[in-house]
PDB file of C-alpha atoms and ligand atoms in Angstrom:
ATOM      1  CA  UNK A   1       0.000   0.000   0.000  1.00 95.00           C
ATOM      2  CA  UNK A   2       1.029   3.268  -0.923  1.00 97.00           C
ATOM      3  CA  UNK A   3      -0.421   5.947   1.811  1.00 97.00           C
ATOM      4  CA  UNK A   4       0.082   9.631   2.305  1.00 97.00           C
ATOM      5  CA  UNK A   5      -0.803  10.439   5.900  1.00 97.00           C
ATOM      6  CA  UNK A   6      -2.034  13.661   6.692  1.00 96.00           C
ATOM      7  CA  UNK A   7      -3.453  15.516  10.026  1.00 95.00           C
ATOM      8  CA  UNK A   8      -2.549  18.887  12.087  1.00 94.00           C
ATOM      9  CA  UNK A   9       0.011  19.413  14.419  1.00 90.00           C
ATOM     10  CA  UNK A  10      -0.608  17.823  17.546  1.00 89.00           C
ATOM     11  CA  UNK A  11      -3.011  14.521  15.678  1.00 92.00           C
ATOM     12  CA  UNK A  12      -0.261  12.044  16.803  1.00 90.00           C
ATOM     13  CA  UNK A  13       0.824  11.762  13.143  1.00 92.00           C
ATOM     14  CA  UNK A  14       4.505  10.620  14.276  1.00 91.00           C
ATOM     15  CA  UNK A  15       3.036   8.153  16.658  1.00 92.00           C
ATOM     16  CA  UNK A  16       0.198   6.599  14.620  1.00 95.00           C
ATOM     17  CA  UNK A  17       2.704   6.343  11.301  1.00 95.00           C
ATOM     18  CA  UNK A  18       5.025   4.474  13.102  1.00 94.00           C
ATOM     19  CA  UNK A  19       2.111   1.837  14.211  1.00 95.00           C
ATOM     20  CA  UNK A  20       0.372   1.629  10.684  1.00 96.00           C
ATOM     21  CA  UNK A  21       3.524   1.295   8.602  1.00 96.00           C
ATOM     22  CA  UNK A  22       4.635  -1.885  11.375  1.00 96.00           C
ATOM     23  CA  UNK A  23       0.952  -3.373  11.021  1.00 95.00           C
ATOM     24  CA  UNK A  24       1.366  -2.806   7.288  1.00 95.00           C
ATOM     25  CA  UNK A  25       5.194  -4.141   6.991  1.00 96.00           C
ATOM     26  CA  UNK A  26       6.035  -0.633   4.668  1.00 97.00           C
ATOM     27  CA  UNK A  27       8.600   1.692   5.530  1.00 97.00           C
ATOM     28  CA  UNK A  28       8.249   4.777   7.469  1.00 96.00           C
ATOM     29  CA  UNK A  29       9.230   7.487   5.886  1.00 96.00           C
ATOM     30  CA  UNK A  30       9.009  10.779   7.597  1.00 94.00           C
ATOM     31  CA  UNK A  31      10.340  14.156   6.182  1.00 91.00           C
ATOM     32  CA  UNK A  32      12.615  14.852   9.405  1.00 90.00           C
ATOM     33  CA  UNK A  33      14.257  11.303   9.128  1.00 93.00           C
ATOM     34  CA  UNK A  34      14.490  11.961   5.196  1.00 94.00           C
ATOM     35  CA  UNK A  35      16.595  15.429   6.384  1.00 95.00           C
ATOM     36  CA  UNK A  36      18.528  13.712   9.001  1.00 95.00           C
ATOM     37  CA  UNK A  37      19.629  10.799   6.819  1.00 96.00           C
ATOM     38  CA  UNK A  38      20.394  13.171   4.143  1.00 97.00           C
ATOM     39  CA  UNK A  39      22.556  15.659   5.762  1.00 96.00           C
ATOM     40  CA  UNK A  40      24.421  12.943   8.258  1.00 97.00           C
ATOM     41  CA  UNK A  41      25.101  10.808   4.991  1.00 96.00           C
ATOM     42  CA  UNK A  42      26.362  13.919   3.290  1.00 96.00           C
ATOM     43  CA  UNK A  43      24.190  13.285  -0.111  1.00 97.00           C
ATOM     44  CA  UNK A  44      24.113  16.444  -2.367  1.00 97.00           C
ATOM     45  CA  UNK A  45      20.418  17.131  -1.373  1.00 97.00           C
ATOM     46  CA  UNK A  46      21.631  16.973   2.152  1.00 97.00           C
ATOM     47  CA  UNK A  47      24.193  19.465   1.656  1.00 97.00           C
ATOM     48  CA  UNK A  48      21.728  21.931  -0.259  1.00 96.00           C
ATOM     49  CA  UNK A  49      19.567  21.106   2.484  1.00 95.00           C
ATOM     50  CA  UNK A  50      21.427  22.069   5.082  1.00 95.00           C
ATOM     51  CA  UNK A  51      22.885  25.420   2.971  1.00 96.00           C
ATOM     52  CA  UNK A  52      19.190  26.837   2.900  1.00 95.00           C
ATOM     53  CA  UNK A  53      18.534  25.464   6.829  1.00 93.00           C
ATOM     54  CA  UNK A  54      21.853  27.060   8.111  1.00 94.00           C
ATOM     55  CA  UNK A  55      21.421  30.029   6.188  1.00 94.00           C
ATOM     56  CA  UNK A  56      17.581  30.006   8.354  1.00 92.00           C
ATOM     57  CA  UNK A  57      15.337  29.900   5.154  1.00 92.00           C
ATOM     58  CA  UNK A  58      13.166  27.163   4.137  1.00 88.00           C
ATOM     59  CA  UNK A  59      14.103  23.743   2.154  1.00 91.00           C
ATOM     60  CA  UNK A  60      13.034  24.359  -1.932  1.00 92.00           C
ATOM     61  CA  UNK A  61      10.394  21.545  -2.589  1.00 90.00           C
ATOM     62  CA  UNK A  62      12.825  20.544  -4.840  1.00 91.00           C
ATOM     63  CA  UNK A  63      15.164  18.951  -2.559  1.00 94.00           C
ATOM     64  CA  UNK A  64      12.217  17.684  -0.635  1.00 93.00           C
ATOM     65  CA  UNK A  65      11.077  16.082  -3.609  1.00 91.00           C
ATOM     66  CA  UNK A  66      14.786  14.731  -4.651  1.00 93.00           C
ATOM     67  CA  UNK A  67      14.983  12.794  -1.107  1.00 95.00           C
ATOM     68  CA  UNK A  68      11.412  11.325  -0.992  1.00 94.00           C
ATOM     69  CA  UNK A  69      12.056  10.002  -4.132  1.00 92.00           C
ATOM     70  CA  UNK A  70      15.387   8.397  -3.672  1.00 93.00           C
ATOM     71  CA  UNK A  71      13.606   6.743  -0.241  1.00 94.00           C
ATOM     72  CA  UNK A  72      11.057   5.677  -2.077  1.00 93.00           C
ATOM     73  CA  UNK A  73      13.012   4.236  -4.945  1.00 91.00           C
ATOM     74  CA  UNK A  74      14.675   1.965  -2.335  1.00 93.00           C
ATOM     75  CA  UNK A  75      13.783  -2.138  -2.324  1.00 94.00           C
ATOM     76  CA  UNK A  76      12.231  -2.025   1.021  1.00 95.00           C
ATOM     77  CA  UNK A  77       9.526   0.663  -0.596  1.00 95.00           C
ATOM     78  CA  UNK A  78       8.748  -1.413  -3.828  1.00 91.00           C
ATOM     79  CA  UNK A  79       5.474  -2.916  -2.103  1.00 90.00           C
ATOM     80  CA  UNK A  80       4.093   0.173  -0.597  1.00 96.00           C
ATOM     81  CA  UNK A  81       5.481   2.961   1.704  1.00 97.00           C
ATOM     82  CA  UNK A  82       4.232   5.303   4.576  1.00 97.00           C
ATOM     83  CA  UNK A  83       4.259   9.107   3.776  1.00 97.00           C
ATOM     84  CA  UNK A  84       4.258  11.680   6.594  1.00 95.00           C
ATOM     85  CA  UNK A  85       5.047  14.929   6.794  1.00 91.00           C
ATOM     86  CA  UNK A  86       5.438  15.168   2.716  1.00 92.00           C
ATOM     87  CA  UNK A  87       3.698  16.340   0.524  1.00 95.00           C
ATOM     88  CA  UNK A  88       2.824  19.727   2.879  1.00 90.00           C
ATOM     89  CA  UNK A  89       1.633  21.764  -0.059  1.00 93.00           C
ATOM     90  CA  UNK A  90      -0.475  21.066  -3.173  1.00 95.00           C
ATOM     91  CA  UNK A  91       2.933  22.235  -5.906  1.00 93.00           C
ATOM     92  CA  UNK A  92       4.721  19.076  -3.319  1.00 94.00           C
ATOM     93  CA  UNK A  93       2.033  17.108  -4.099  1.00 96.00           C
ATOM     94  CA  UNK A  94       1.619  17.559  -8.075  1.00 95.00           C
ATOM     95  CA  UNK A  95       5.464  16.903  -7.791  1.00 93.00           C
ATOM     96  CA  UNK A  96       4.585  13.430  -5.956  1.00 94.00           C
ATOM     97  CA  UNK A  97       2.307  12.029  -8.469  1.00 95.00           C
ATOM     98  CA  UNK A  98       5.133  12.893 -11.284  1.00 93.00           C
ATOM     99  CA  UNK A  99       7.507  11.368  -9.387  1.00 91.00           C
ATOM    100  CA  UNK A 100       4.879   8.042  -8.902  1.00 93.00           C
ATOM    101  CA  UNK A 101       3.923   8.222 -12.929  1.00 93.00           C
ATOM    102  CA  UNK A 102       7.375   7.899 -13.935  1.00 90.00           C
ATOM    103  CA  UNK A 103       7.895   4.384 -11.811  1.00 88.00           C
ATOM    104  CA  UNK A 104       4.541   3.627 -13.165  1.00 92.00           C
ATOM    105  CA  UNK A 105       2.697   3.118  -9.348  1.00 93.00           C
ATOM    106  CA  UNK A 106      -0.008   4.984  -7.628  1.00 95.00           C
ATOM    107  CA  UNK A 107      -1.059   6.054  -4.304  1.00 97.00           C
ATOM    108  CA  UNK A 108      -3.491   3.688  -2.575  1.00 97.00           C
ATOM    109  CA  UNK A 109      -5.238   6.073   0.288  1.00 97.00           C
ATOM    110  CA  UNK A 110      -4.704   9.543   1.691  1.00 98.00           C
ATOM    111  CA  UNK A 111      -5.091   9.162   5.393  1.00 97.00           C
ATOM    112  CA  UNK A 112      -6.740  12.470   6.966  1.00 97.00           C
ATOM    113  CA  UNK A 113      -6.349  12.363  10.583  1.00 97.00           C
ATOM    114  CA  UNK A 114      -9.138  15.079  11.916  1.00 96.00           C
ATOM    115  CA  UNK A 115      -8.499  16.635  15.557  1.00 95.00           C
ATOM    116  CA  UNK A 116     -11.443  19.543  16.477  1.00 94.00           C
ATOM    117  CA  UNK A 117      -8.825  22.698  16.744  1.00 93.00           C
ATOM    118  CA  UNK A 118      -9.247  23.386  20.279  1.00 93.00           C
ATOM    119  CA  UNK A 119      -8.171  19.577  21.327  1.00 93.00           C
ATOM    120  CA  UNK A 120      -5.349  20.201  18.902  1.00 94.00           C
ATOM    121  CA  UNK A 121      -4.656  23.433  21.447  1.00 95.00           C
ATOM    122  CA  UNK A 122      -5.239  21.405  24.557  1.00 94.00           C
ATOM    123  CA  UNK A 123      -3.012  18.522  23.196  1.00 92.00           C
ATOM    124  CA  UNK A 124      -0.001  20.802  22.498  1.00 94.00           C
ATOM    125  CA  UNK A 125       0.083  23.735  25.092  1.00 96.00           C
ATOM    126  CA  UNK A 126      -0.504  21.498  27.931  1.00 96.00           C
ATOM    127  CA  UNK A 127       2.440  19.395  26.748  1.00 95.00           C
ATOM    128  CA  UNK A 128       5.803  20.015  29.627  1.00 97.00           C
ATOM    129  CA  UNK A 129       9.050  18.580  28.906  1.00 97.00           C
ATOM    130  CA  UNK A 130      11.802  18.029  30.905  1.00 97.00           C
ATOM    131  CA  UNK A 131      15.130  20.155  31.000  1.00 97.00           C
ATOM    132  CA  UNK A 132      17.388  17.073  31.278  1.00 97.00           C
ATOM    133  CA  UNK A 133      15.629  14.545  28.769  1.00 95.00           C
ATOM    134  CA  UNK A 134      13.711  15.976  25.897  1.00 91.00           C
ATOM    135  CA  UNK A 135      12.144  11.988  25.615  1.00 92.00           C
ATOM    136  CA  UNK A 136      10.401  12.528  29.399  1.00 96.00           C
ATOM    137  CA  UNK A 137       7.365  13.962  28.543  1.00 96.00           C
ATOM    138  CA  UNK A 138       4.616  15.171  30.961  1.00 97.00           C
ATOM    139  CA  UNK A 139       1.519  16.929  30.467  1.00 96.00           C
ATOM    140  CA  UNK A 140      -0.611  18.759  32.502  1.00 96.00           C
ATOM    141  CA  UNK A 141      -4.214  16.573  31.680  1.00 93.00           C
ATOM    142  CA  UNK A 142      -3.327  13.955  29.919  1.00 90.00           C
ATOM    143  CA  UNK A 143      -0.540  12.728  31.773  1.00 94.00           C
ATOM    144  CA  UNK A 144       0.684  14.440  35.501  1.00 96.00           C
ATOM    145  CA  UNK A 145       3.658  14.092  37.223  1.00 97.00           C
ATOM    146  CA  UNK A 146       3.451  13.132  40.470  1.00 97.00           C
ATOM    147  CA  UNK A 147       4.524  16.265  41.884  1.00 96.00           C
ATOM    148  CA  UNK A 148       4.060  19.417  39.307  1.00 95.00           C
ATOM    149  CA  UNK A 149       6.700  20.677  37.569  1.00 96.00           C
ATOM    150  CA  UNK A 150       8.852  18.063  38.295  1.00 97.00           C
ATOM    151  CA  UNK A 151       9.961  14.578  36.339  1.00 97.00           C
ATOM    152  CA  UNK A 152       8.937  11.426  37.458  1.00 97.00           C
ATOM    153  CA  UNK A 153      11.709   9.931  36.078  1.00 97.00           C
ATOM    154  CA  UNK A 154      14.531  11.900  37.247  1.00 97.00           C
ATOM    155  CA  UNK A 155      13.718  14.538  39.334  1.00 97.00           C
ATOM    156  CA  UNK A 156      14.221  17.462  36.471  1.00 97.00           C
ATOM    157  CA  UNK A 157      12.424  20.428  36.061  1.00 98.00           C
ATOM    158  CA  UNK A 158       9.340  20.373  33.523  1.00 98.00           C
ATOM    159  CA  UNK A 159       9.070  23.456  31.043  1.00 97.00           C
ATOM    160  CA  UNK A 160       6.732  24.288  28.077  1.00 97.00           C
ATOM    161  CA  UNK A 161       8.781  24.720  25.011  1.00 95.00           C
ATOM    162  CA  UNK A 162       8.533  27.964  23.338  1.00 93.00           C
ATOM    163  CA  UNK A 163       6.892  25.826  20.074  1.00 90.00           C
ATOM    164  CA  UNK A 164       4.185  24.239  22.460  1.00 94.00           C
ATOM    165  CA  UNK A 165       2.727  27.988  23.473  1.00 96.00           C
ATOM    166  CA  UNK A 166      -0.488  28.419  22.339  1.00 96.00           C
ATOM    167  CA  UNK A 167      -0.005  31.493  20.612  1.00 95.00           C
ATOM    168  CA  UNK A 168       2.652  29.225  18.490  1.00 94.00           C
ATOM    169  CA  UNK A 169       0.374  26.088  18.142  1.00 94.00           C
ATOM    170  CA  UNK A 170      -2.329  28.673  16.724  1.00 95.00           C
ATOM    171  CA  UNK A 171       0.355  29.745  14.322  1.00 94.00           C
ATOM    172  CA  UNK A 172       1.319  26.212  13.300  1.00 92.00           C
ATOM    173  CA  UNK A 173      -2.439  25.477  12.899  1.00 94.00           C
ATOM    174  CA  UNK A 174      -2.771  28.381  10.230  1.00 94.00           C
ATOM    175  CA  UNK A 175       0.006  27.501   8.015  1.00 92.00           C
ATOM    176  CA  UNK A 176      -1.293  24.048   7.961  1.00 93.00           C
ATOM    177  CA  UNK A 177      -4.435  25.325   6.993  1.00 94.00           C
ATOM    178  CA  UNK A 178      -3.280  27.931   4.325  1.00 95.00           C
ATOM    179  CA  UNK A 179      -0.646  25.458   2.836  1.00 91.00           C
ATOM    180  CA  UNK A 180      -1.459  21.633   3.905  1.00 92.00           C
ATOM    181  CA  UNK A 181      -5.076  21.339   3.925  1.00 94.00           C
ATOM    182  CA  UNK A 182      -5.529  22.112   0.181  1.00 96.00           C
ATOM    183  CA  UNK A 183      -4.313  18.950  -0.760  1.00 96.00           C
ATOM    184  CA  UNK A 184      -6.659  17.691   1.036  1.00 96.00           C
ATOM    185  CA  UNK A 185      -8.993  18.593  -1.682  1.00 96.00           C
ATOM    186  CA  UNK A 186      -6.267  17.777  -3.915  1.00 97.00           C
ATOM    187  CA  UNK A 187      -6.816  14.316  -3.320  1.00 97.00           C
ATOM    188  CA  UNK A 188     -10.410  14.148  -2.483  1.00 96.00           C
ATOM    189  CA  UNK A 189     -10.782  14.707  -6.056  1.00 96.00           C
ATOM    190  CA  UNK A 190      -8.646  11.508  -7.279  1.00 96.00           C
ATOM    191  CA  UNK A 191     -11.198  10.010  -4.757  1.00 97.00           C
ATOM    192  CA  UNK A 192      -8.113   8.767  -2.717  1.00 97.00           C
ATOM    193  CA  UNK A 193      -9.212  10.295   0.902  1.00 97.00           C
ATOM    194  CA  UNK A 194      -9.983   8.505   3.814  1.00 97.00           C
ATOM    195  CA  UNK A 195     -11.161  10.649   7.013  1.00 97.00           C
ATOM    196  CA  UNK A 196     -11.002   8.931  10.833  1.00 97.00           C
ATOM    197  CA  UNK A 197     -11.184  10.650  13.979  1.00 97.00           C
ATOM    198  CA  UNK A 198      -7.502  10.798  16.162  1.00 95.00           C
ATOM    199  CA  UNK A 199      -9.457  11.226  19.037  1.00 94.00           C
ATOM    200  CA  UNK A 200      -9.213   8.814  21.941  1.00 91.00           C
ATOM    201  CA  UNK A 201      -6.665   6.302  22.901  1.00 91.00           C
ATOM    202  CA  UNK A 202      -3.566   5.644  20.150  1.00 92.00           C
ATOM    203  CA  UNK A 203      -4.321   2.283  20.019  1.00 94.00           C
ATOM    204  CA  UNK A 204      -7.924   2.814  19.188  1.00 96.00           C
ATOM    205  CA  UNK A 205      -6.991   5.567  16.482  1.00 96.00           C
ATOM    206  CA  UNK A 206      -4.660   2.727  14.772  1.00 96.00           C
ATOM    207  CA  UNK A 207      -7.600   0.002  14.600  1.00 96.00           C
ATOM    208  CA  UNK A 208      -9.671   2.563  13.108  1.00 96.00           C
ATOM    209  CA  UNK A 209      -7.100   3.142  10.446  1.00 97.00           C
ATOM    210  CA  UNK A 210      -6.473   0.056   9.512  1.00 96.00           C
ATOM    211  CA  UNK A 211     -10.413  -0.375   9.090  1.00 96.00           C
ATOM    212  CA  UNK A 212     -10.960   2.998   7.110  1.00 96.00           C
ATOM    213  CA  UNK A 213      -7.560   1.378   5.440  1.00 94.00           C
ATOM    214  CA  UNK A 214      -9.547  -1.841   4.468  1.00 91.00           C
ATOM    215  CA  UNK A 215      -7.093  -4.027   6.343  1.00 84.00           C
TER     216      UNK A 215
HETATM  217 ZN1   ZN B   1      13.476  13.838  33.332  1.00 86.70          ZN
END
């Protein structure tokens, strides 16, 4: 299966990815892993890359496109592959289905993950991380520390990151709607999307996925 996954900040696109592309047995691939890959392999795209991302302006699609299509072009992806965090814009997207035309394949589904806007708020802002280990995670509904403001698992101090403000998150939530959500409709009319609800436990979100999925 070839899937794009799509879905706002704070949908648990990472996390629910990761689960469908195991259940699945496709690759992964994720735009920040494509970058990281890139750059620490020291591939031409990763060095343009990293030119434009030292230099503090954005990646061209171009180079975006270039590494999703080498990944993609790899053996493990010949039976289907997991898409997330690319395409992010409908010119991204138009470059995708070139890119899929020339090896002759197609994609199978669009997954929209759909999050009301102020859960998506809730989700993100109440989100506190801890100053010694960015991986202990806290948050102040969803999942308390024992005592507040401090890390269960080693006794750190718990912060909100400047990116998890909800001034920021409201940000994040208009560029996905100005630049992501139009290939939404992008797809909608190939007929290839598939809405589900991320609310509710992850586990839950993934069975529903692989139902809308037809798997
Ligand atoms: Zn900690």
């Amino acid at each position: 299966m070839r899937i794009v996954l799509v879905g706002p900040p704070g949908a648990g696109k990472g996390t629910q990815a990761a689960f469908l592309a195991q259940n699945l047995s496709i690759p992964h691939i994720s735009t920040g892993d494509l970058f990281r890959a890139n750059i620490s392999q020291g591939t031409d795209l990763g060095k343009q890359a990293k030119s434009f991302m030292d230099a503090g302006q954005l990646v061209p699609d171009e180079v975006t496109i270039g590494m999703a299509k080498d990944r993609m072009e790899q053996s493990d992806a010949v039976n289907g592959f997991l898409l997330d965090g690319f395409p992010r814009n409908v010119s991204q997207a138009e470059a995708l289905d070139v890119a899929l035309k020339a090896d002759d394949v197609k994609l199978d589904a669009v997954l929209d993950l759909e999050v009301p806007e102020d859960e998506v708020v809730k989700r993100i802002a109440g989100r506190r991380i801890c100053r010694n280990e960015s991986a202990h995670v806290f948050h102040v509904e969803y999942k308390q520390p024992k005592a507040e403001g401090v890390c269960d698992v080693c006794g750190g101090e718990l912060y909100q990151r400047d990116d998890d403000k909800e001034e920021t998150v409201r940000k994040r939530l208009e560029v996905y709607h100005t630049q992501t959500e139009p290939i939404i409709d992008y797809y909608r009319e190939q007929g290839l999307v598939v809405t589900i609800s991320a609310l509710g436990k992850v586990e839950d979100v993934t069975a529903r996925a692989m139902e809308a999925l037809g798997r």
